[in-house]
Amino acid sequence: MISQNLLLTIVLAPLLGAIVAGLFGRQVGRVGAHSVTIAGVAVSCALSGWVLYLLSWGGAETFNQNVYTWFEVGGLSAHVGFLVDRLTAMMMVVVTFVSLLVHVYTIGYMAGDPGYQRFFSYISLFTFSMLMLVMSNNFLQLFFGWEAVGLVSYLLIGFWFKRPSAVFANLKAFLVNRVGDFGFLLGIACVVYFFGTLDYAQVFANTGLIENRTMSPWGETEWQVATVIGILLFIGAMGKSAQVPLHVWLPDSMEGPTPISALIHAATMVTAGIFMVARMSPLYELSEVALSTVLVIGATTALFTGLIGIVQNDIKRVVAYSTLSQLGYMTVALGASAYSAAVFHLMTHAFFKALLFLAAGSVIIAMHHEQDMRHMGGLRRKMPVTWITMLIGTLALVGTPFLSGFYSKDAIIEAVKYADRPGATYAYWCVLAGVFVTAFYSFRLLYLTFHGKPRYTVQAAAHGHGHHDDGHAHDDGHDDHGHHTPGVLAHAPHETPWVVTLPLVLLAIPSIAIGFLTVGSMLFGNWFGPAIQVAPGNDVLARVGEHFHGATAFALHGFVTPAFWLAFAGFALATFLYLFRPDLAASARRGFGPVVRLLENKYYVDHLYQAVFARGSLLLGRALWRGGDVAVIDNGLVNGSARLVGAVAARVRRIQSGYLYHYAFAMIVGLIVLLGAFVLYGNR
């Protein structure tokens, strides 16, 4: 059985490691910092796996208990508690497993960085925050974990805080997420107002309280309560899971070290919104409008952010836009009521996307922190482990049959095809076109990085045969140090050490097999149980399951689907342009100049935000400062009051002449006034 102490150990072990590495980093040193944090996350990972085993095969029941009561006000109480069912257990394993491998990988990647202990403290603290988020049994604890992962991601994105671009990136991530979190907080407030509780179980058991109920936020306009709650909560998910138009922070977050790209932007933080919507499925099933909103926004993100990846030259940014696109696929599944498919893709994507990010980091190390793919090429023979693992991740990403990414992505596409709600047709064509786009930019990355002739030069061996870590001190705060001319390396690239390649190999295994092993139970076997609730009329996965006859048959059928041939077309086009005729790729880029500029400028969304919201906020702040603070408060209320008192005092002090006859005269005049008032008004 699952005990409270077991769950507390899972949560607190990473926190203990973060405290030791963060507060006592100098005392324990580098080895002590990575040892204690890795040990803490390893304990959490092992115990999370044990919890998953107990829930799946050990006959354990769902754990839902409060650990600590924070406060009680009237009928409202706030608790720290855990809800651990199969959905939660799966998230716990994904978070801790990826985090553990990232911790190991970081030993090699951050070897020469002066903030080594601080970095390990941050990533361990991030793991604790994610566990608090996914294990919560109430909205308040959910919000705590929600904000905690945002705070730590802010620290990690701006880890190299001496670099202005890193400061800009973390501030951008912080502000954009605050927009989403404001909507999220309003959604929680609505839940408290209409349900009178913060507890998941009580809310889900009483969804009838808001079914067909309306509210009037202004005037006589009536909105469904379920629609308002669903959209407000989804605004929070739009920030965390980087959905259009709150997606702009994620590509810039690549300013942080590569390990956090894998930890935050592949497997954990960005999936928090997906997990939250799936957890809230009983609420979303009450509103067709909210689900359609989710569906359309997810479809837009899946296609149009993926298109931007085609024109990117930074290896990490290509993978980042791939993450945006895949998050769009997950969101589309949520909007189609295929919640199981969304979290299934969340799981498979976590492994192969973390693999792609860490493989990109391995390339960056070997290339002495060069990130521009135009200065790479020919690395296949020099880095065989990195190449083969990145190939596996790429094949999984594009949806190659029998690999993990195929099962989850194909299930989403099929589910959307059967969806019958506004926006479903648009979503279907977006996710279908997105398959071609994904295959094209993924193989473009692979060819530009590992194939063809080397497009870099190696300096004459004036520095001896230094180890790759020799230039690995992140003093200036960026992967691309600027210590060399672009495309000019001090030493020839070679395979990275085992602490870097081992996580790649371990991530490649589930990228290949986890989909095949779990597709039947997770998608069509009601594996999640009551954790996910779907109205009978909305169960599109049930219709997909009518044609499911095992993982092998499902994969074989994939070879005749439009998605496979679109992926093959993307592969073929990328192969032709970047492997056989790179001259045509350059010509095509020039020929489609306006489209390329549109994509390079990211549809000018960033420009719009800078021109309207950022500049508008500055102008508004300056107007409030000068007009409100200076003119009204300082000059009006504060200084004005002082001047008024001074003026009154200047007049009043003339009465205090010091002559007795002036005071006697004043008394006589006052007496006359009082007597006159008595005569006039005293008898009324």
XYZ file of C-alpha atoms in Angstrom:
684
model
C 0.000 0.000 0.000
C 0.990 3.612 -0.546
C 1.871 5.409 2.666
C 2.100 9.083 3.469
C 5.721 8.747 4.566
C 6.599 7.203 1.217
C 5.138 10.172 -0.659
C 6.777 12.673 1.681
C 10.133 11.033 0.998
C 9.577 11.341 -2.748
C 8.803 15.039 -2.449
C 11.359 16.065 0.172
C 14.423 14.164 -1.078
C 15.088 16.629 -3.958
C 14.370 19.553 -1.631
C 16.989 18.297 0.821
C 19.532 18.035 -1.982
C 18.693 21.565 -3.148
C 19.177 22.956 0.378
C 22.534 21.253 0.862
C 23.888 22.249 -2.562
C 22.487 25.764 -2.339
C 23.242 26.781 1.223
C 26.304 24.659 1.857
C 27.785 24.539 -1.635
C 31.178 25.866 -0.571
C 31.420 23.392 2.277
C 30.477 20.290 0.259
C 32.233 21.358 -2.948
C 31.362 20.369 -6.502
C 31.432 16.642 -5.904
C 29.326 16.966 -2.782
C 26.781 19.203 -4.546
C 26.161 16.890 -7.489
C 26.327 13.788 -5.294
C 23.664 14.917 -2.829
C 21.296 16.256 -5.483
C 21.652 13.191 -7.706
C 21.091 10.950 -4.681
C 17.952 12.866 -3.732
C 16.465 12.725 -7.224
C 17.478 9.058 -7.588
C 15.591 8.213 -4.403
C 12.532 10.080 -5.714
C 12.777 8.319 -9.074
C 13.089 4.833 -7.561
C 10.212 5.389 -5.138
C 8.064 6.956 -7.871
C 8.604 3.845 -9.951
C 7.596 1.760 -6.948
C 4.402 3.796 -6.520
C 3.585 3.321 -10.201
C 4.140 -0.412 -9.829
C 1.854 -0.581 -6.790
C -0.934 1.281 -8.579
C -0.599 -0.667 -11.836
C 0.122 -4.204 -10.687
C 0.238 -4.216 -6.892
C -3.450 -3.644 -6.286
C -2.897 -0.370 -4.404
C -5.764 2.091 -4.248
C -5.611 5.767 -5.107
C -4.049 7.817 -2.306
C -5.935 11.009 -1.453
C -5.155 12.453 1.976
C -4.325 15.792 3.526
C -0.950 16.035 5.225
C -1.193 19.446 6.815
C -3.906 22.054 7.315
C -2.652 25.523 6.500
C -5.693 27.563 7.465
C -9.449 27.433 7.910
C -11.589 30.511 7.301
C -15.291 29.947 7.693
C -16.176 26.999 5.525
C -13.021 27.294 3.414
C -9.921 25.307 4.333
C -6.503 25.088 2.728
C -4.428 21.932 2.986
C -1.160 20.413 1.882
C -2.158 17.021 0.574
C -1.444 14.371 -2.019
C -3.628 12.840 -4.700
C -1.697 9.963 -6.227
C -3.460 7.929 -8.885
C -2.086 6.446 -12.102
C -2.089 9.817 -13.858
C -0.053 11.359 -11.058
C 2.253 8.349 -10.747
C 3.044 8.443 -14.468
C 3.925 12.141 -14.189
C 6.065 11.484 -11.114
C 8.101 8.849 -12.963
C 8.539 11.050 -16.043
C 9.593 14.101 -14.006
C 12.045 12.270 -11.755
C 13.520 10.020 -14.470
C 14.249 12.892 -16.859
C 15.466 15.033 -13.969
C 17.842 12.281 -12.817
C 19.410 11.965 -16.268
C 19.675 15.740 -16.574
C 21.485 15.831 -13.220
C 24.009 13.255 -14.463
C 24.381 15.052 -17.802
C 25.023 18.338 -15.997
C 28.221 16.952 -14.442
C 29.782 16.999 -17.895
C 28.040 20.002 -19.388
C 28.647 22.440 -16.501
C 32.056 21.076 -15.555
C 33.886 24.363 -15.776
C 31.160 26.718 -14.694
C 31.718 28.780 -11.530
C 28.025 28.433 -10.625
C 28.194 24.636 -10.582
C 26.750 24.121 -7.079
C 24.117 26.795 -7.603
C 22.937 25.136 -10.810
C 22.525 21.754 -9.135
C 20.592 23.405 -6.334
C 18.234 25.056 -8.824
C 17.470 21.933 -10.849
C 16.885 19.882 -7.701
C 14.576 22.600 -6.356
C 12.773 22.561 -9.684
C 12.172 18.825 -9.320
C 10.677 19.373 -5.868
C 8.367 22.086 -7.243
C 7.144 19.888 -10.085
C 6.420 17.037 -7.701
C 4.402 19.351 -5.479
C 2.443 20.433 -8.546
C 1.581 17.019 -9.929
C 0.943 15.378 -6.540
C -1.391 18.076 -5.191
C -4.959 17.239 -4.239
C -6.221 20.817 -4.143
C -6.085 24.009 -6.159
C -4.036 25.998 -3.641
C -1.164 23.515 -3.594
C -1.445 23.277 -7.372
C -0.978 27.041 -7.558
C 1.982 26.870 -5.186
C 3.735 24.311 -7.380
C 2.670 26.270 -10.466
C 4.354 29.439 -9.234
C 7.341 27.622 -7.763
C 8.298 26.037 -11.099
C 7.864 29.451 -12.703
C 10.190 31.036 -10.160
C 12.894 28.393 -10.515
C 12.649 28.475 -14.312
C 13.179 32.244 -14.080
C 16.377 31.608 -12.126
C 17.536 28.900 -14.538
C 16.827 30.780 -17.778
C 18.769 33.738 -16.404
C 21.417 31.538 -14.823
C 24.164 33.391 -16.700
C 22.885 36.690 -15.399
C 25.870 38.713 -16.608
C 24.669 38.361 -20.162
C 21.948 40.934 -21.109
C 20.177 38.512 -23.470
C 19.783 35.992 -20.632
C 18.346 38.683 -18.372
C 15.951 39.720 -21.131
C 14.936 36.084 -21.717
C 14.159 35.293 -18.103
C 12.282 38.573 -17.657
C 10.282 37.792 -20.797
C 9.451 34.304 -19.518
C 8.512 35.705 -16.131
C 6.190 38.414 -17.471
C 4.467 36.267 -20.099
C 3.826 33.539 -17.551
C 2.434 36.108 -15.116
C -0.193 36.986 -17.744
C -1.217 33.353 -17.922
C -1.046 32.919 -14.160
C -3.395 35.880 -13.638
C -6.042 34.072 -15.673
C -5.254 30.861 -13.813
C -5.749 32.586 -10.469
C -9.077 34.040 -11.610
C -10.149 30.538 -12.641
C -9.287 29.182 -9.188
C -11.202 32.091 -7.634
C -14.259 31.123 -9.688
C -13.927 27.534 -8.508
C -13.864 28.696 -4.876
C -16.833 31.040 -5.449
C -19.118 28.475 -7.070
C -17.996 25.315 -5.257
C -16.905 26.726 -1.888
C -13.896 24.434 -1.737
C -10.350 24.046 -3.066
C -10.335 20.243 -2.903
C -10.242 18.360 -6.218
C -12.448 15.485 -5.083
C -15.184 17.756 -3.761
C -15.152 19.899 -6.892
C -15.285 16.938 -9.278
C -18.029 15.264 -7.242
C -20.201 18.369 -7.448
C -19.850 19.416 -11.070
C -23.645 19.434 -11.220
C -23.527 22.743 -9.318
C -22.302 24.572 -12.428
C -23.830 22.443 -15.182
C -25.982 24.749 -17.353
C -25.458 27.527 -14.796
C -24.749 31.003 -16.137
C -23.180 34.193 -14.837
C -23.258 37.836 -15.936
C -19.760 39.320 -15.721
C -21.021 42.609 -17.125
C -24.375 44.008 -18.149
C -26.885 41.428 -19.313
C -24.269 39.241 -20.996
C -24.589 35.646 -19.846
C -21.750 33.156 -19.843
C -21.739 29.540 -18.873
C -19.923 29.160 -15.580
C -18.166 26.037 -16.854
C -16.970 27.976 -19.919
C -15.598 30.836 -17.824
C -13.771 28.477 -15.446
C -12.422 26.342 -18.302
C -11.093 29.264 -20.353
C -9.564 31.034 -17.351
C -7.760 27.879 -16.234
C -6.610 27.289 -19.811
C -5.113 30.786 -19.961
C -2.773 29.581 -17.232
C -1.968 26.533 -19.350
C -1.328 28.792 -22.356
C 1.448 30.490 -20.389
C 3.070 27.408 -18.881
C 2.651 25.213 -21.952
C 3.537 28.031 -24.376
C 0.435 28.194 -26.543
C -0.294 30.981 -29.008
C -0.238 33.898 -28.229
C 1.655 33.304 -24.944
C 4.308 31.159 -26.633
C 6.930 33.846 -27.208
C 8.969 33.151 -24.062
C 9.974 29.575 -24.792
C 12.383 30.036 -27.763
C 14.197 32.857 -25.951
C 14.570 30.653 -22.893
C 17.286 28.814 -24.833
C 19.595 31.460 -23.368
C 19.841 29.214 -20.330
C 22.192 26.204 -20.146
C 21.198 23.245 -22.303
C 20.359 20.893 -19.390
C 17.485 23.118 -18.351
C 16.205 23.125 -21.912
C 15.688 19.403 -21.512
C 14.404 19.601 -17.964
C 12.026 22.533 -18.266
C 11.126 22.843 -21.906
C 10.871 19.213 -22.911
C 9.607 17.073 -20.122
C 8.353 18.965 -17.122
C 7.352 22.623 -16.775
C 5.857 23.057 -20.229
C 3.777 19.941 -19.713
C 2.263 21.267 -16.467
C -0.532 22.951 -18.403
C -1.317 19.754 -20.293
C -1.422 17.785 -17.051
C -3.631 20.408 -15.393
C -6.256 20.394 -18.162
C -6.293 16.579 -18.176
C -6.732 16.581 -14.397
C -9.634 19.046 -14.786
C -11.374 16.895 -17.413
C -14.629 16.682 -15.361
C -14.893 20.476 -15.576
C -13.931 20.800 -19.242
C -16.443 18.174 -20.306
C -19.179 20.581 -19.202
C -18.281 23.225 -21.790
C -18.184 22.734 -25.546
C -17.007 26.331 -25.990
C -13.994 25.866 -23.696
C -12.988 22.651 -25.477
C -13.303 24.290 -28.900
C -11.131 27.158 -27.691
C -8.498 24.699 -26.513
C -8.733 22.799 -29.804
C -8.270 25.829 -32.082
C -5.430 27.377 -30.064
C -3.608 24.043 -29.917
C -3.977 23.497 -33.673
C -2.670 26.981 -34.424
C 0.327 26.384 -32.185
C 1.033 22.957 -33.678
C 1.314 24.202 -37.265
C 2.423 27.817 -37.206
C 5.139 27.580 -34.563
C 6.503 24.521 -36.325
C 6.846 26.536 -39.544
C 9.223 28.923 -37.743
C 11.536 25.989 -37.008
C 12.191 25.589 -40.754
C 14.201 28.827 -40.977
C 16.104 28.608 -37.679
C 19.852 28.073 -37.730
C 20.483 27.730 -33.992
C 20.363 24.015 -33.167
C 18.671 24.563 -29.795
C 16.047 26.912 -31.232
C 15.017 24.363 -33.846
C 14.352 21.874 -31.065
C 12.582 24.616 -29.080
C 10.133 25.321 -31.914
C 9.650 21.595 -32.230
C 8.632 21.592 -28.561
C 6.118 24.366 -29.228
C 4.622 22.377 -32.084
C 4.373 19.145 -30.091
C 2.761 20.977 -27.181
C 0.217 22.108 -29.738
C -0.510 18.460 -30.589
C -1.087 17.703 -26.901
C -3.408 20.687 -26.588
C -5.345 19.610 -29.678
C -5.898 16.227 -28.050
C -7.246 17.938 -24.932
C -9.633 20.017 -27.020
C -10.861 16.886 -28.788
C -11.611 15.265 -25.384
C -8.812 12.771 -26.037
C -7.188 13.490 -22.665
C -5.509 10.080 -22.493
C -3.873 10.680 -25.877
C -2.629 14.081 -24.666
C -0.901 12.731 -21.562
C 0.306 9.683 -23.505
C 2.019 12.025 -25.985
C 3.270 14.020 -23.004
C 5.002 10.901 -21.726
C 6.519 9.731 -25.021
C 7.506 13.273 -25.977
C 9.304 13.774 -22.660
C 11.782 11.023 -23.487
C 12.604 11.756 -27.108
C 12.521 15.536 -26.726
C 14.813 15.436 -23.681
C 17.008 13.186 -25.830
C 17.069 15.760 -28.650
C 17.911 18.643 -26.327
C 20.683 16.750 -24.575
C 22.059 15.515 -27.911
C 22.071 19.116 -29.127
C 23.992 20.015 -25.976
C 26.488 17.231 -26.709
C 27.049 18.746 -30.152
C 27.493 22.200 -28.607
C 30.156 20.854 -26.242
C 32.007 19.114 -29.073
C 31.801 22.243 -31.239
C 33.242 24.370 -28.420
C 29.883 26.063 -27.861
C 29.094 26.783 -31.460
C 25.304 26.585 -31.914
C 24.893 27.700 -35.541
C 24.242 24.657 -37.730
C 25.702 26.517 -40.725
C 29.102 26.024 -39.094
C 28.727 22.308 -38.445
C 28.470 19.283 -40.718
C 30.350 16.006 -40.952
C 29.988 15.131 -37.253
C 28.494 11.683 -37.842
C 31.832 9.838 -37.744
C 33.319 12.037 -35.040
C 30.335 11.652 -32.663
C 28.738 8.272 -33.405
C 26.866 7.895 -30.094
C 25.411 11.388 -30.268
C 24.479 10.876 -33.921
C 22.697 7.551 -33.492
C 20.796 8.712 -30.406
C 19.763 11.949 -32.109
C 18.643 9.928 -35.123
C 16.478 7.805 -32.822
C 15.004 10.939 -31.246
C 14.331 12.415 -34.690
C 12.614 9.271 -35.952
C 10.461 9.198 -32.818
C 9.600 12.882 -33.199
C 8.450 12.624 -36.813
C 6.192 9.679 -35.991
C 8.010 6.700 -37.514
C 5.887 3.550 -37.058
C 6.899 1.298 -34.158
C 8.727 4.136 -32.379
C 7.149 5.857 -29.381
C 6.298 9.130 -31.048
C 4.255 7.384 -33.718
C 1.764 5.813 -31.333
C 0.952 9.005 -29.466
C 0.982 11.401 -32.429
C -0.984 9.117 -34.741
C -3.583 8.534 -32.030
C -4.036 12.313 -31.672
C -4.472 12.800 -35.415
C -7.011 9.965 -35.615
C -8.876 11.262 -32.564
C -9.179 14.760 -34.026
C -10.529 13.270 -37.249
C -13.413 11.759 -35.277
C -14.016 14.893 -33.170
C -17.363 16.560 -33.763
C -17.148 20.095 -32.421
C -16.458 23.572 -33.821
C -12.871 23.928 -34.992
C -12.260 20.181 -35.385
C -11.837 20.323 -39.187
C -9.374 23.208 -38.919
C -7.473 21.344 -36.206
C -7.290 18.151 -38.258
C -5.720 19.839 -41.261
C -3.315 21.767 -39.029
C -2.004 18.667 -37.253
C -1.840 16.792 -40.564
C 0.190 19.558 -42.218
C 2.292 19.778 -39.070
C 3.519 16.225 -39.705
C 5.180 17.327 -42.952
C 6.661 20.427 -41.323
C 8.035 18.448 -38.367
C 9.725 15.899 -40.605
C 11.250 18.607 -42.793
C 12.884 20.716 -40.058
C 13.908 17.642 -38.038
C 15.851 16.043 -40.871
C 17.181 19.457 -41.902
C 18.734 19.704 -38.438
C 20.121 16.177 -38.685
C 21.707 16.728 -42.103
C 23.132 20.179 -41.393
C 24.685 18.947 -38.138
C 25.945 15.446 -38.859
C 26.120 14.962 -42.624
C 27.844 16.565 -45.582
C 31.244 18.165 -45.518
C 32.456 19.968 -42.390
C 31.702 23.684 -42.573
C 34.124 24.562 -39.800
C 37.858 24.922 -39.617
C 40.252 23.822 -36.893
C 43.033 26.142 -35.793
C 46.599 24.988 -35.881
C 47.367 22.936 -32.788
C 48.901 25.746 -30.804
C 47.067 24.857 -27.678
C 48.095 21.249 -27.473
C 45.562 18.492 -27.075
C 43.343 20.013 -24.460
C 40.287 18.228 -23.238
C 36.935 19.585 -24.363
C 36.269 20.793 -20.859
C 39.175 23.211 -21.119
C 36.994 25.799 -22.731
C 33.894 24.907 -20.860
C 33.862 27.654 -18.273
C 30.717 29.673 -18.746
C 32.217 32.897 -17.562
C 30.317 35.106 -19.895
C 27.093 33.314 -19.412
C 26.060 31.586 -22.596
C 26.464 28.393 -24.511
C 27.952 30.390 -27.338
C 30.799 32.004 -25.516
C 32.059 34.270 -28.207
C 35.593 33.043 -27.435
C 36.133 32.119 -31.068
C 35.306 33.227 -34.560
C 32.135 31.492 -35.808
C 33.107 28.272 -37.535
C 36.681 28.325 -36.251
C 37.463 25.758 -33.536
C 40.493 25.493 -31.327
C 40.362 21.685 -31.421
C 38.724 19.106 -33.621
C 35.309 17.946 -32.354
C 35.040 14.498 -30.841
C 32.586 12.399 -28.854
C 31.637 13.745 -25.443
C 32.401 11.933 -22.138
C 30.240 9.175 -20.727
C 28.410 11.442 -18.260
C 26.993 13.168 -21.342
C 26.415 10.169 -23.608
C 24.994 7.808 -20.963
C 21.806 9.894 -20.479
C 21.421 9.941 -24.266
C 21.494 6.150 -24.433
C 19.113 5.762 -21.492
C 16.647 8.225 -23.066
C 16.891 6.502 -26.434
C 15.545 3.244 -24.978
C 12.080 4.564 -23.975
C 12.048 6.702 -27.137
C 12.046 3.421 -29.032
C 9.971 1.101 -26.876
C 7.705 2.878 -24.391
C 4.990 3.626 -26.939
C 4.824 0.049 -28.211
C 4.620 -1.326 -24.668
C 1.959 1.010 -23.297
C -0.261 2.145 -26.169
C -2.913 -0.525 -25.627
C -3.427 0.057 -21.923
C -2.998 3.836 -21.780
C -5.091 4.743 -24.788
C -7.662 2.011 -25.104
C -7.544 0.057 -21.849
C -8.908 2.684 -19.435
C -5.574 2.608 -17.645
C -6.042 6.050 -16.106
C -9.368 5.035 -14.595
C -11.422 7.782 -12.888
C -8.503 10.230 -13.103
C -9.740 11.150 -16.562
C -13.467 11.520 -17.197
C -14.977 11.862 -20.657
C -18.630 12.324 -21.532
C -19.887 9.334 -23.584
C -20.676 11.511 -26.598
C -17.164 12.975 -26.613
C -15.144 9.755 -26.355
C -13.284 9.942 -29.676
C -10.603 7.543 -28.466
C -13.260 4.856 -28.146
C -13.935 5.241 -31.877
C -10.213 5.048 -32.617
C -10.015 1.975 -30.385
C -12.567 0.164 -32.536
C -9.817 -0.232 -35.121
C -7.062 -1.077 -32.628
C -5.865 -4.684 -32.793
C -2.575 -4.479 -30.961
C 0.528 -2.307 -31.117
C 2.006 -4.177 -34.080
C -1.131 -3.967 -36.204
C -1.516 -0.298 -35.247
C 2.024 0.451 -36.453
C 1.593 -1.521 -39.675
C -1.608 0.368 -40.383
C 0.386 3.572 -39.890
C 2.261 2.927 -43.144
C -0.916 3.543 -45.154
C -2.129 6.655 -43.330
C -1.810 10.187 -44.763
C 0.338 11.177 -41.767
C 3.054 8.667 -42.669
C 3.270 9.760 -46.281
C 3.340 13.412 -45.299
C 6.191 12.647 -42.898
C 7.946 10.721 -45.674
C 7.473 13.683 -48.016
C 9.067 16.007 -45.445
C 11.958 13.547 -45.048
C 12.395 13.218 -48.810
C 12.358 16.978 -49.411
C 14.849 17.639 -46.589
C 17.087 14.822 -47.897
C 17.041 16.195 -51.441
C 17.679 19.815 -50.440
C 20.197 19.422 -47.645
C 21.963 16.182 -48.504
C 22.092 16.137 -52.293
C 21.371 19.674 -53.509
C 22.208 22.225 -50.803
C 22.528 24.847 -53.539
C 18.804 24.537 -54.216
C 18.080 25.053 -50.519
C 19.889 28.391 -50.648
C 18.082 29.326 -53.855
C 14.709 28.376 -52.371
C 15.450 30.502 -49.316
C 16.112 33.486 -51.571
C 13.099 32.716 -53.770
C 10.720 32.643 -50.826
C 12.258 35.768 -49.313
C 9.056 37.384 -47.983
C 7.865 34.144 -46.398
C 11.312 33.488 -44.914
C 11.438 37.005 -43.439
C 7.971 36.509 -41.992
C 9.078 33.272 -40.326
C 12.445 34.681 -39.217
C 10.587 37.518 -37.516
C 8.192 34.985 -35.924
C 5.106 36.557 -37.537
C 6.159 39.849 -35.879
C 4.399 38.817 -32.672
C 7.438 39.808 -30.613
C 7.546 43.150 -32.408
C 3.869 43.659 -31.645
C 4.378 42.880 -27.978
C 7.382 45.194 -27.813
C 5.657 48.039 -29.662
C 2.233 47.800 -28.062
C 2.413 46.107 -24.703
C 5.992 46.738 -23.591
C 6.193 50.304 -24.904
C 2.575 50.954 -23.949
C 3.282 49.727 -20.420
C 6.299 52.015 -20.215
C 4.262 54.982 -21.469
C 1.443 54.168 -19.069
C 3.903 53.781 -16.210
C 5.593 57.055 -17.089
C 2.189 58.817 -17.302
C 1.102 57.399 -13.948
C 4.458 58.375 -12.472
C 4.440 61.928 -13.710
C 0.715 62.550 -13.638
C -0.259 60.422 -10.680
C 2.761 60.099 -8.429
C 4.528 63.394 -9.049
C 1.628 65.707 -9.947
C -1.180 64.344 -7.781
C 0.507 62.602 -4.852
C 3.804 64.455 -4.442
C 2.911 67.957 -5.644
C -0.800 67.739 -4.864
C -1.384 65.717 -1.720
C 1.982 65.770 0.029
C 3.640 69.021 -0.990
C 0.276 70.691 -1.598
C -0.883 69.844 1.911
C 2.368 71.209 3.290
C 1.945 74.446 1.326
C -1.678 74.765 2.456
C -0.719 74.312 6.094
C 2.062 76.840 5.668
C -0.267 79.381 4.071
C -2.916 78.932 6.764
C -0.296 79.158 9.483
C 1.100 82.341 7.927
C -2.352 83.927 8.181
C -3.270 82.543 11.568
C -0.060 83.516 13.266
C -0.929 87.191 12.691
C -3.727 86.781 15.226
C -1.151 85.886 17.861
C 0.072 89.492 18.204
C 0.966 89.390 21.899
C -1.077 92.470 22.770
C -3.650 92.002 25.548
C -6.138 94.435 24.102
C -6.223 92.493 20.818
C -7.241 89.359 22.716
C -9.842 91.294 24.791
C -11.274 92.728 21.598
C -11.510 89.276 20.053
C -13.327 87.981 23.137
C -15.861 90.810 22.974
C -16.476 90.193 19.279
C -16.926 86.479 19.912
C -19.354 87.121 22.729
C -21.407 89.426 20.507
C -21.537 86.735 17.814
C -22.676 84.077 20.281
C -25.373 86.325 21.725
C -26.593 87.210 18.272
C -26.786 83.544 17.310
C -28.735 82.785 20.481
C -31.201 85.555 19.773
C -31.736 84.490 16.197
C -31.853 80.707 16.594
C -32.269 79.933 20.300
C -36.104 80.128 20.387
C -36.731 77.904 17.334
